[in-house]
CSV table of C-alpha atoms in Angstrom, one decimal:
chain,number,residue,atom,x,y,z
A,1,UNK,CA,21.8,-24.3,16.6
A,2,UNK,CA,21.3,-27.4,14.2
A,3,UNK,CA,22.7,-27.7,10.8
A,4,UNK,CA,19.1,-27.2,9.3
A,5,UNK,CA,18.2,-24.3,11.7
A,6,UNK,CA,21.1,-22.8,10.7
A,7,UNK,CA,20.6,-23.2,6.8
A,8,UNK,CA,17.1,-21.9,6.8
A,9,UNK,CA,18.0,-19.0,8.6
A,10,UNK,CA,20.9,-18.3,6.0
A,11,UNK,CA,18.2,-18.9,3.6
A,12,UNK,CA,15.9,-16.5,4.8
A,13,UNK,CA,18.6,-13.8,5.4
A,14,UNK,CA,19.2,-14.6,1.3
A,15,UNK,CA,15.7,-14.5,0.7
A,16,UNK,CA,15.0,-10.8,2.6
A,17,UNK,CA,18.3,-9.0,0.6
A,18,UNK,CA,16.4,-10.5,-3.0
A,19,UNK,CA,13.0,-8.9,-1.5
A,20,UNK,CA,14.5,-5.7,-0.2
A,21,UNK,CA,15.4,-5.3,-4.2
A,22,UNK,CA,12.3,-6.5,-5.7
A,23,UNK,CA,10.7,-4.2,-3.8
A,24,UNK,CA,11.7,-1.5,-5.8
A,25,UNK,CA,10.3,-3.0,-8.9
A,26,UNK,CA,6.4,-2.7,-8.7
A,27,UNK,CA,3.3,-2.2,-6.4
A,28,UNK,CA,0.0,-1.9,-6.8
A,29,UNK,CA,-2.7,-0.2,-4.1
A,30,UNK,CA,-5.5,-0.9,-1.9
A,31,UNK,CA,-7.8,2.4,-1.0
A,32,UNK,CA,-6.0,5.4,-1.6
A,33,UNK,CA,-2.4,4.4,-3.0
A,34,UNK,CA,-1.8,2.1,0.6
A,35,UNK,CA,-0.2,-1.5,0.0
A,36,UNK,CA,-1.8,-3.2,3.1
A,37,UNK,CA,-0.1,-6.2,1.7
A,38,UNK,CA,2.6,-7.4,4.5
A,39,UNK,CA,1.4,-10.5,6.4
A,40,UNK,CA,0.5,-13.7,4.3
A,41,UNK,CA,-0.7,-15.0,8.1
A,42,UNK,CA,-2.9,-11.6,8.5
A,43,UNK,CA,-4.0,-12.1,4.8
A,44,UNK,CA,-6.1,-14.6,5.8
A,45,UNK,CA,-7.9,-12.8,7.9
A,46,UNK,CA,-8.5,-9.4,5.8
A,47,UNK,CA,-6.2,-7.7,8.2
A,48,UNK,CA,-8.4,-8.5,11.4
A,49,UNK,CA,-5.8,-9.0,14.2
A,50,UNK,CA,-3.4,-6.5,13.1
A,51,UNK,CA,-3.1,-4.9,16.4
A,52,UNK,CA,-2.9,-7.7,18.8
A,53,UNK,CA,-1.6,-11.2,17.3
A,54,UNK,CA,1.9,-11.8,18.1
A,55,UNK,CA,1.6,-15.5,16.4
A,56,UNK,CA,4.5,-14.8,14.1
A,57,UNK,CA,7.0,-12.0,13.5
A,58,UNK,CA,4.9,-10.8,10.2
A,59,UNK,CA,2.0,-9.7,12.5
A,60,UNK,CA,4.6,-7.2,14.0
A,61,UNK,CA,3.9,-5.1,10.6
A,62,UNK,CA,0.8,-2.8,12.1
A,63,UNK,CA,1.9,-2.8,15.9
A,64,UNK,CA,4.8,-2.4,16.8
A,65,UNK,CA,4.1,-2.8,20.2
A,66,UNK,CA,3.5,-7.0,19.7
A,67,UNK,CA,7.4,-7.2,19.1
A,68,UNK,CA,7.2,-7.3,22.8
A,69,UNK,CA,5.0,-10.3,23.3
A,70,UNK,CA,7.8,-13.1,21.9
A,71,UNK,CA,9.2,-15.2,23.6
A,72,UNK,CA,11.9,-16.3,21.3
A,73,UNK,CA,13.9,-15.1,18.6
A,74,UNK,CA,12.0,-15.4,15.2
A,75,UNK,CA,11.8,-14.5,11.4
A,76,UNK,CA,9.4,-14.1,9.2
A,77,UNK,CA,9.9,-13.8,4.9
A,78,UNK,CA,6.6,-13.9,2.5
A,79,UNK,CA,5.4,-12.1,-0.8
A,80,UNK,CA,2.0,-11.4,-2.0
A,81,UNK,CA,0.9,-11.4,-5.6
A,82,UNK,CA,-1.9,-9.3,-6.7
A,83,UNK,CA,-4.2,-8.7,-9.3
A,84,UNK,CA,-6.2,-6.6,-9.7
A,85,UNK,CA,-8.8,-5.5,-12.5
A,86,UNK,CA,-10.0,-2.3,-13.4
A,87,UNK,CA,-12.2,-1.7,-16.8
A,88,UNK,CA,-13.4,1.6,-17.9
A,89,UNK,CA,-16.9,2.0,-19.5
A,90,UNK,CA,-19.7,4.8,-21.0
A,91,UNK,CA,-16.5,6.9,-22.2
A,92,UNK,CA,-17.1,10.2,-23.5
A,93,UNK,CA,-14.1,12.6,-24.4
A,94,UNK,CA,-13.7,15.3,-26.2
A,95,UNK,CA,-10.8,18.2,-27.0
A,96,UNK,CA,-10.5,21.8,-25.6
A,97,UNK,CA,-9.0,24.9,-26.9
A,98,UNK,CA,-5.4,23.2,-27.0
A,99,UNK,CA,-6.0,19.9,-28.2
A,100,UNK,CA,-9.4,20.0,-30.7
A,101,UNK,CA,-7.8,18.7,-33.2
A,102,UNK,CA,-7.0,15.3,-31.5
A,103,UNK,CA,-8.9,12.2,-31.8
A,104,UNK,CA,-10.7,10.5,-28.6
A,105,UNK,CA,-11.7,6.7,-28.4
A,106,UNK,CA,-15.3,6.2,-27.1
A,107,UNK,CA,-17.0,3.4,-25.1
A,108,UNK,CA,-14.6,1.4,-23.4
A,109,UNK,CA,-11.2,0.7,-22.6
A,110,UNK,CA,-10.2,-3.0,-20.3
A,111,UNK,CA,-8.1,-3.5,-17.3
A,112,UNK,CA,-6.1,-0.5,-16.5
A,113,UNK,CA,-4.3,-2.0,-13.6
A,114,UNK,CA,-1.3,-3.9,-13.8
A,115,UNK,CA,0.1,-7.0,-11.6
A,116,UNK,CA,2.0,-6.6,-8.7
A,117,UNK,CA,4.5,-8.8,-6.3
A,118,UNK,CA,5.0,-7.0,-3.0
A,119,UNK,CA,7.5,-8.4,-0.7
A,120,UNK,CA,7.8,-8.3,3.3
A,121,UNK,CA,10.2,-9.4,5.8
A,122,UNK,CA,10.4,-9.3,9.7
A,123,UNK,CA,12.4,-10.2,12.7
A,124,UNK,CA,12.3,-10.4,16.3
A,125,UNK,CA,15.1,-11.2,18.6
A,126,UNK,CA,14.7,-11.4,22.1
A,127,UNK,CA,17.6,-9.2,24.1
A,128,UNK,CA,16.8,-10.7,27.8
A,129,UNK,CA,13.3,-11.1,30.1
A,130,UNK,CA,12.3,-7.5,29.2
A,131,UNK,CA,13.9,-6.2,26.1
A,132,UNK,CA,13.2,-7.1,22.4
A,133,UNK,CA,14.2,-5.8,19.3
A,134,UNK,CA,12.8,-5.6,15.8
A,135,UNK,CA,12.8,-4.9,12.4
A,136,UNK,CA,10.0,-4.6,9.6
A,137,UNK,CA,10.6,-4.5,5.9
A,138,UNK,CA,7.8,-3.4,3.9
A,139,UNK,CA,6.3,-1.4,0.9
A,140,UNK,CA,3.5,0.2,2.5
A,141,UNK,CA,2.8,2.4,-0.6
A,142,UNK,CA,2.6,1.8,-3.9
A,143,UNK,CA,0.5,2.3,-7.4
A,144,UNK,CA,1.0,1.3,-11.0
A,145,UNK,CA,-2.3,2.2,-13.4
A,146,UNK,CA,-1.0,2.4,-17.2
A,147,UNK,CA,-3.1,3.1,-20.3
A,148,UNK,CA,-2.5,2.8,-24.1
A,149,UNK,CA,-1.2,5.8,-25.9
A,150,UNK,CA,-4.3,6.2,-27.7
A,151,UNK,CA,-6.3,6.0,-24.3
A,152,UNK,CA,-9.5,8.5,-24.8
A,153,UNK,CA,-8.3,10.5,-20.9
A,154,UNK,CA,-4.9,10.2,-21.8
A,155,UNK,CA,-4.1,14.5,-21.7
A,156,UNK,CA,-5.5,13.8,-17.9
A,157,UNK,CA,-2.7,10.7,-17.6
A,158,UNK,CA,-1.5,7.8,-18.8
A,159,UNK,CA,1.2,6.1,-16.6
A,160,UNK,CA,1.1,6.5,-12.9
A,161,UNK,CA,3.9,4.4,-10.4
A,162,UNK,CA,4.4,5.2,-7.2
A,163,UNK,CA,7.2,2.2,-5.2
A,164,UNK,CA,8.1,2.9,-1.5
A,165,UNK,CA,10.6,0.2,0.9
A,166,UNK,CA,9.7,0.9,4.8
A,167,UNK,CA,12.5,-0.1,6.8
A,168,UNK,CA,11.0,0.4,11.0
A,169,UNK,CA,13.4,-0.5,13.7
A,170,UNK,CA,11.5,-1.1,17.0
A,171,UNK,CA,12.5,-1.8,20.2
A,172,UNK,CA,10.0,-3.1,22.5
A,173,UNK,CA,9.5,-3.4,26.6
A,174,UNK,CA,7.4,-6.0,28.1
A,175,UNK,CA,6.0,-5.5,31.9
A,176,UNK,CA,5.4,-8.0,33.9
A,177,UNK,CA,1.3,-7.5,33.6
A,178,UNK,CA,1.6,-8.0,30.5
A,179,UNK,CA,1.6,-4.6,28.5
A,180,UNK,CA,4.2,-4.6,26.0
A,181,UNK,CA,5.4,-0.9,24.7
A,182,UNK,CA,7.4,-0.6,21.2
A,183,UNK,CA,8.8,2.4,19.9
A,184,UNK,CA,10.6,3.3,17.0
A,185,UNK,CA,11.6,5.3,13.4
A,186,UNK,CA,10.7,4.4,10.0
A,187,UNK,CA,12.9,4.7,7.2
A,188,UNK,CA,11.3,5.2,3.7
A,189,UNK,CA,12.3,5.4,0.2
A,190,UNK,CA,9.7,7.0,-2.2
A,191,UNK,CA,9.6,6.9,-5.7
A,192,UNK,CA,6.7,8.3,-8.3
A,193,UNK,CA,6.2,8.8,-11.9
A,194,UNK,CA,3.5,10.4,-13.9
A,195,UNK,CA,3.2,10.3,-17.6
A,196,UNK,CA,0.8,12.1,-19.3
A,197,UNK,CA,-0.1,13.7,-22.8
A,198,UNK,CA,0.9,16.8,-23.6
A,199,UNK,CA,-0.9,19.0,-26.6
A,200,UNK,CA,0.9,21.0,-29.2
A,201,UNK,CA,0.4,24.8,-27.9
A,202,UNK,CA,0.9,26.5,-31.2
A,203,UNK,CA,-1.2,24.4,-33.0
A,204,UNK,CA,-2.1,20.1,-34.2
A,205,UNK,CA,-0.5,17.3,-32.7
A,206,UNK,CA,0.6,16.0,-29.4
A,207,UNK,CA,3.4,14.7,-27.7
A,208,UNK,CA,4.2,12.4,-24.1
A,209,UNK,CA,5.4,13.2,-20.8
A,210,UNK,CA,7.2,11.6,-17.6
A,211,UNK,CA,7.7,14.3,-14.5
A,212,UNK,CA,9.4,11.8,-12.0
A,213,UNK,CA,10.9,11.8,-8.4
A,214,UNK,CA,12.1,10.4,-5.5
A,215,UNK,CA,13.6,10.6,-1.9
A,216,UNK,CA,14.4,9.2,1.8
A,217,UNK,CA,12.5,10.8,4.5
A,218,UNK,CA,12.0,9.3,7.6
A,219,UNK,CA,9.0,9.4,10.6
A,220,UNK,CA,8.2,7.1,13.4
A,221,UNK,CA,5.9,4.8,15.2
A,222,UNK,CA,4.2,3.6,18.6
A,223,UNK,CA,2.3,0.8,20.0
A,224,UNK,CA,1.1,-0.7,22.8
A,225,UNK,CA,0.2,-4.8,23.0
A,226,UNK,CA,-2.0,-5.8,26.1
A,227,UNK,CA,-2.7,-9.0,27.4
A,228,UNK,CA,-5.3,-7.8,29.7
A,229,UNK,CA,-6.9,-11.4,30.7
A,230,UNK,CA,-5.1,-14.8,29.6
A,231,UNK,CA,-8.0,-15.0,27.3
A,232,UNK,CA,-8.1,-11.4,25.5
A,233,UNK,CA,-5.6,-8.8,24.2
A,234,UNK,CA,-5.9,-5.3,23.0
A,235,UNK,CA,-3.9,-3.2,21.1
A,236,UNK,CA,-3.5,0.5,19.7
A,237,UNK,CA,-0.7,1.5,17.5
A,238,UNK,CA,0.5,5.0,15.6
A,239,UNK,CA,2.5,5.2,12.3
A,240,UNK,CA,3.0,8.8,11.5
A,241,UNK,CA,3.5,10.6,8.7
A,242,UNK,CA,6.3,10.9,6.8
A,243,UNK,CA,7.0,14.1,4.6
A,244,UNK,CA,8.8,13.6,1.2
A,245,UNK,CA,11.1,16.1,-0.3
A,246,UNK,CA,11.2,14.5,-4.3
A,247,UNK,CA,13.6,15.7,-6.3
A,248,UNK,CA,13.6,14.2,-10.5
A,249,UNK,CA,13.2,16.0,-13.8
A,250,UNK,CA,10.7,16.1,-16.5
A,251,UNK,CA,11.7,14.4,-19.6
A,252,UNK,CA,9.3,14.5,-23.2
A,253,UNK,CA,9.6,12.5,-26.2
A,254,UNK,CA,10.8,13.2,-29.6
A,255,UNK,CA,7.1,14.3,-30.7
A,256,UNK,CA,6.9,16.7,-28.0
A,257,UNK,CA,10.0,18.1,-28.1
A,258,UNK,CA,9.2,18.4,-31.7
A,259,UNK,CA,6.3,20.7,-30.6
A,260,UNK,CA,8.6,23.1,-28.6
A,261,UNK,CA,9.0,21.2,-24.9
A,262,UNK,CA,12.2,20.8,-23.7
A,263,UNK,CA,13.2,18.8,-20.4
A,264,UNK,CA,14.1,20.4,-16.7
A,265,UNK,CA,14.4,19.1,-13.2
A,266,UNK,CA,11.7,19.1,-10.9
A,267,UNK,CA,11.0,18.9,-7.3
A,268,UNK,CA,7.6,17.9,-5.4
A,269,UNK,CA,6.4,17.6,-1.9
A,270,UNK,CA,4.3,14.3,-1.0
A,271,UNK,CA,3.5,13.7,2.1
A,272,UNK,CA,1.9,9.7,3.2
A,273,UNK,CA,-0.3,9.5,6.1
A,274,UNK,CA,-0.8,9.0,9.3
A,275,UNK,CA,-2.7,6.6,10.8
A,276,UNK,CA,-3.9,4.7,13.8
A,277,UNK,CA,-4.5,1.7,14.6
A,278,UNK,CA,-6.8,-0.3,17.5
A,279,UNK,CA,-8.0,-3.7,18.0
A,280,UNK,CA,-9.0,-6.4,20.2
A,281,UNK,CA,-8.8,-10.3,20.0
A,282,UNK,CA,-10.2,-12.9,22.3
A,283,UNK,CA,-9.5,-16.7,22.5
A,284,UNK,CA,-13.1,-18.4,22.9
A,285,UNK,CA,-11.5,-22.0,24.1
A,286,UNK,CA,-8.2,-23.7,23.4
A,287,UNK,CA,-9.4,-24.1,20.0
A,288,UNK,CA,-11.3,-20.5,18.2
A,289,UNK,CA,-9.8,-16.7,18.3
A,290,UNK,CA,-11.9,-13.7,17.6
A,291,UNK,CA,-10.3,-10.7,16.0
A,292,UNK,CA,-11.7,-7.3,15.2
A,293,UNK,CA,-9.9,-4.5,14.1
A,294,UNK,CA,-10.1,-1.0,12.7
A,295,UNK,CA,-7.7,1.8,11.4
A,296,UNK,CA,-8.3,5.2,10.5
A,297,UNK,CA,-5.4,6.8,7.7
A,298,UNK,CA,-5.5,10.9,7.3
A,299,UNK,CA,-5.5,10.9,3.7
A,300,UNK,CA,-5.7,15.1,3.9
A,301,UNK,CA,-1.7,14.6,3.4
A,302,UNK,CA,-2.9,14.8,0.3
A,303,UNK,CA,-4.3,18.1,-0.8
A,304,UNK,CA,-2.8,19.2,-4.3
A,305,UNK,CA,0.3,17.8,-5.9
A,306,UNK,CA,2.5,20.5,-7.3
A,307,UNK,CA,5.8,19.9,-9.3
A,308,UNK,CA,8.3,22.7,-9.7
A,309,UNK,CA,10.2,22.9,-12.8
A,310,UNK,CA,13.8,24.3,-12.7
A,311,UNK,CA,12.3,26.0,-16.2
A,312,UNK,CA,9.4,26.5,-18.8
A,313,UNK,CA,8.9,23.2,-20.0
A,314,UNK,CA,7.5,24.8,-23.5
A,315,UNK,CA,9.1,27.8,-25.4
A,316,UNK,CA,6.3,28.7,-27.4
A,317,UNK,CA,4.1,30.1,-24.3
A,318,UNK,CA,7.2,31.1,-22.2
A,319,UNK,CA,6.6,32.6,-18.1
A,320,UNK,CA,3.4,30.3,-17.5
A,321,UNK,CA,5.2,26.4,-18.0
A,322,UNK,CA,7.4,26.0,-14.8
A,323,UNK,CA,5.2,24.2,-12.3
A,324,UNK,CA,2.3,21.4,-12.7
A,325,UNK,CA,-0.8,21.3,-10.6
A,326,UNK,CA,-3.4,18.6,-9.8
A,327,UNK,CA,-6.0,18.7,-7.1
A,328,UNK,CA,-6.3,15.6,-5.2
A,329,UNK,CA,-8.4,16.7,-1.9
A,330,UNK,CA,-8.4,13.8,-0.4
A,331,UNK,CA,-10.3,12.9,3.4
A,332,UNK,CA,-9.9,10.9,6.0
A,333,UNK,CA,-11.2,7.1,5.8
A,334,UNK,CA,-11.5,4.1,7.9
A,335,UNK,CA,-10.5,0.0,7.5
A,336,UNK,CA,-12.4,-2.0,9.6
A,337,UNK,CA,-12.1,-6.2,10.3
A,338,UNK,CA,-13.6,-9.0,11.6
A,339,UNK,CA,-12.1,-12.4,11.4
A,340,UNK,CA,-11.9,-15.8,13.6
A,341,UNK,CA,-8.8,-18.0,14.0
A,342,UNK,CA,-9.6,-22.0,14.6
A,343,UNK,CA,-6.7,-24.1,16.2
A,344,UNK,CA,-7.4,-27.7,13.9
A,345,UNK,CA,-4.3,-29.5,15.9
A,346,UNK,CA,-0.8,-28.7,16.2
A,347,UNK,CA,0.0,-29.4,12.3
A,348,UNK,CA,-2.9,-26.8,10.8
A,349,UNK,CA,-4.4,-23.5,11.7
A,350,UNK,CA,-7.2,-21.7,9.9
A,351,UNK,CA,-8.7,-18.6,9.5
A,352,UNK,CA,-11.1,-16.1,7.5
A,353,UNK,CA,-12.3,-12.5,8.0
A,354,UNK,CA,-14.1,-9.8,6.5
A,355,UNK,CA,-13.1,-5.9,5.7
A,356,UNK,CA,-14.4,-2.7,4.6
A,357,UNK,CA,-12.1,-0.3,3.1
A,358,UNK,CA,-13.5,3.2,2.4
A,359,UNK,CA,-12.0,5.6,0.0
A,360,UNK,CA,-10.3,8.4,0.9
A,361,UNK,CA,-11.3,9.9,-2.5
A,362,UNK,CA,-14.4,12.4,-3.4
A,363,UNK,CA,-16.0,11.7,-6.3
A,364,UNK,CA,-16.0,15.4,-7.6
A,365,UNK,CA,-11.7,14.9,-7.2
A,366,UNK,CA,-11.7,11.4,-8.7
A,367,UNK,CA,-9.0,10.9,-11.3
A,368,UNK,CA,-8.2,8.3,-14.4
A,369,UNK,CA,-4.6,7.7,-12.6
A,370,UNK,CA,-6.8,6.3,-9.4
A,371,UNK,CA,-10.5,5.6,-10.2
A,372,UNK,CA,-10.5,4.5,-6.2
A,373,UNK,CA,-14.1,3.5,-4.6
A,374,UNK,CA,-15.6,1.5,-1.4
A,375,UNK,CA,-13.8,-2.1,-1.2
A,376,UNK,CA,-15.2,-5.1,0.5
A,377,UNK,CA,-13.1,-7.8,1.6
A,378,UNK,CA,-13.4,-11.4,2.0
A,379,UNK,CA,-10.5,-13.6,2.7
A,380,UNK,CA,-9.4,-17.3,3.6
A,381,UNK,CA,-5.9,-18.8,5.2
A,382,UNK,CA,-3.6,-21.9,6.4
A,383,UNK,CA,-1.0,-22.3,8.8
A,384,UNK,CA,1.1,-25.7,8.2
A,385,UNK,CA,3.7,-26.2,11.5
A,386,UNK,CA,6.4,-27.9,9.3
A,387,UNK,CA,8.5,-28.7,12.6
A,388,UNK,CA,8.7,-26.9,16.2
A,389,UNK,CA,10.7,-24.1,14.5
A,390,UNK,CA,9.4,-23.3,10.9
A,391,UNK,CA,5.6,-23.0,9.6
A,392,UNK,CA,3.9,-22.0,6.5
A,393,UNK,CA,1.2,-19.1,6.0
A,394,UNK,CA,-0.9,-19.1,3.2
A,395,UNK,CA,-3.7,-16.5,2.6
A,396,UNK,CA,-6.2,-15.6,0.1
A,397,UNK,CA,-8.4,-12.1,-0.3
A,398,UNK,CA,-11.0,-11.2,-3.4
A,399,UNK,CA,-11.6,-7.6,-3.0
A,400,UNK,CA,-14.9,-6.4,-4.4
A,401,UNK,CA,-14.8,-2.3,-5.7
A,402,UNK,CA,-18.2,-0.1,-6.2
A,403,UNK,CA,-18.5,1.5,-9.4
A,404,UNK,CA,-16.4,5.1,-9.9
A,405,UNK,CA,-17.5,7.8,-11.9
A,406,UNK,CA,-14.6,9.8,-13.1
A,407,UNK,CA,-15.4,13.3,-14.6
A,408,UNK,CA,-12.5,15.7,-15.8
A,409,UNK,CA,-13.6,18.9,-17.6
A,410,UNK,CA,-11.3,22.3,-18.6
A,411,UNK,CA,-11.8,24.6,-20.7
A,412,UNK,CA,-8.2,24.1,-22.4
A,413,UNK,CA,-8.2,20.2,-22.3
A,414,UNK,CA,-11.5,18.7,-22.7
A,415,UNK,CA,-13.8,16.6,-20.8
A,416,UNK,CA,-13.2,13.2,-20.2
A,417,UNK,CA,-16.2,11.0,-18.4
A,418,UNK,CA,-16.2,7.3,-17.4
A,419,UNK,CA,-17.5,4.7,-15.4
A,420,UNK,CA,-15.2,2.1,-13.6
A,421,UNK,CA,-15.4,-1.3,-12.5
A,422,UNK,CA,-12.8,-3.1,-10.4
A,423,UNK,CA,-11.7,-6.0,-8.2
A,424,UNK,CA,-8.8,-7.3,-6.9
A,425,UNK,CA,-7.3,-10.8,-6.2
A,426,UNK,CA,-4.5,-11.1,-4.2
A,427,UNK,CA,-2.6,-14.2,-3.0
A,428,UNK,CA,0.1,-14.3,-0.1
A,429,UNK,CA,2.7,-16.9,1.2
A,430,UNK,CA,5.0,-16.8,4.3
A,431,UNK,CA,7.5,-18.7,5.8
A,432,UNK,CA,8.3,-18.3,9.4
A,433,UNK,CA,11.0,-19.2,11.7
A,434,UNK,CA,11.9,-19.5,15.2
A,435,UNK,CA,15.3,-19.8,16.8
């Protein structure tokens, strides 16, 4: 191996370890709380091609069955940068029997959503004719909404994080018709936080709240990459889902622990979905590739969220303050893609696509911590072969949201109503290797 091969490669290995860690620090979501974000090659495309391009080791994300299909050893390194957009509008709040006293802000409130880096990194190495091995490094969930103090729907929430890494190990088989068959665990770190008001129970005034967990839990995956004709490939993969023990605590500030709340540990059960994935790409000449795509994700993981205090969290209503309840009831929903690759020369490659993402949210169970609707994808992309060994991915998505009506009402806290608006602009870069 040269001195340059050699250098990038160190680099790259440099480059994943900073990832891994940044990957700790923030995502943001696309339907549901999912980070689709792990391919700046497969950004281009909205995600269409997921299932059956092998073209570099990022691509390997979705299917693990592809990690079959190389031919040599290669690594892939890349980050996306989103931002998305999110402005509430026609607000109307108002106080219940515990919190009448308080004062809610009317009409509107801007951009709820924060900015996001999400890192990825991938690897194949090729073991002999038959045999490859490799490894994805992802956050494939993630959320970070965060309102004012004085937001009008902030008894309902306020902050809301949720930060997962995805470490999946795959080993895949190639036959000599060309059907390649991966297998393999996935490794995941969760971590959530939800902040919320909290009203005084004996009386005026309000305090804050932060009930937080996390944990390692693991699951597995399948896939299966075909080359059925020289010309056309399909492929069907399974991620399943992965069951989270959280253990954390519940921690107030100074005004609500001024207002009898005192802190405890908590624990929670989350559990992220499972989903499937199928596809099917087809090279019309030397020069254009046709991808289509589509996954379905059961979001009915997530059915009510229920923390567990190791106490009552307030002293002046003792026996009713030790667990924390909200109803999510969320369905099933599908991502579908269509996209086109075109093959310029052997310097540049291009490529586009377009995506529908449905919510897995009812609108009767929509909340201010994710005002999710219906997203519409459109996205662009380059390829730049730097040399025989490295290239360059860069793609571009705008996501377009419908409108979401959020509507909270109880007896004890209010009513909060509100229409949302949203879109999302997200940016990707990868650097890929081969050795």
């Amino acid at each position: 191996m040269s001195k340059l091969k050699m250098s990038c490669l160190w680099g790259a290995a440099s480059g994943t370890a900073i990832l891994c860690a940044l990957a700790t620090i923030g995502t943001a979501h696309a339907s549901g709380f999912q980070v689709r974000e792990t391919s700046g090659t497969l950004q281009g495309s909205s995600f269409a091609g997921m299932s059956t391009l092998s073209s570099d080791a990022s691509t390997m994300s979705y299917n693990p069955g592809t990690v079959g299909q190389y031919t040599e050893t290669t690594y892939s390194v890349g980050g996306s940068y989103i931002r998305p957009v999110a402005e509430a509008k026609n607000i109307q709040a108002s106080g219940g029997t515990v919190n009448n006293t308080q004062t809610f802000n009317q009409g509107s409130y801007h951009d709820m959503a924060q900015d996001a880096f999400v890192p990825n990194a991938h690897a194949v190495w090729k073991l002999n004719d038959k045999f490859n091995l490799g490894i994805s490094i992802t956050s494939p969930w993630g959320l970070v909404t965060d309102y004012e103090p004085d937001f009008a729907g902030r008894f309902y929430g306020t902050t809301s994080s949720i930060k997962s890494v995805n470490i999946k190990p795959v080993l895949a088989y190639r036959f000599d018709n060309g059907l390649s068959v991966g297998l393999g665990p996935q490794i995941q770190q969760l971590d959530a936080a939800l902040s919320r008001a909290v009203p005084n129970l004996a009386g005026a005034g309000e305090g804050n709240s932060e009930v937080s967990g996390d944990s390692i839990d693991a699951g597995w995956t399948a896939g299966v990459n075909w080359q059925i004709l020289p010309t056309t490939r399909i492929g069907v993969s399974y991620n399943s889902e992965v069951k989270h023990d959280l253990k954390g605590k519940v921690d107030f500030d100074s005004a609500a622990e001024a207002i009898s709340y005192v802190d405890q540990t908590a624990t929670a059960e989350v559990i992220t979905p499972e989903a499937i994935t199928f596809g099917i790409s087809h090279d019309l000449n030397d020069q254009w590739t046709v991808m289509a795509d589509a996954q379905w994700t059961n979001w009915n993981s997530i059915d009510t969220l229920t923390f567990n205090f190791g106490g009552d969290t307030n002293t002046v209503n003792p026996g009713v303050q030790d667990s924390s309840s909200d109803a999510y009831k969320w369905g099933s929903a599908w991502f579908g893609a269509l996209g086109a690759r075109y093959k310029h020369d052997d310097k540049w490659t291009f490529i586009g696509g377009l995506a529908f993402d449905e919510t897995p949210i009812k609108t009767q169970y929509r909340n201010v911590r994710l005002p999710d609707s219906n997203r519409y994808w459109t996205s662009i992309g380059a390829s730049y072969q730097v040399a025989d060994w490295a290239s360059v991915s860069l793609g571009y998505t705008h996501v377009f949201a419908n409108e979401a009506r959020v509507d909270h009402s109880t007896s004890t806290l209010g009513s909060f109503r509100a229409d949302y608006d949203a879109h999302v602009d997200i940016i990707a870069l990868q650097a890929n290797f081969k050795f």
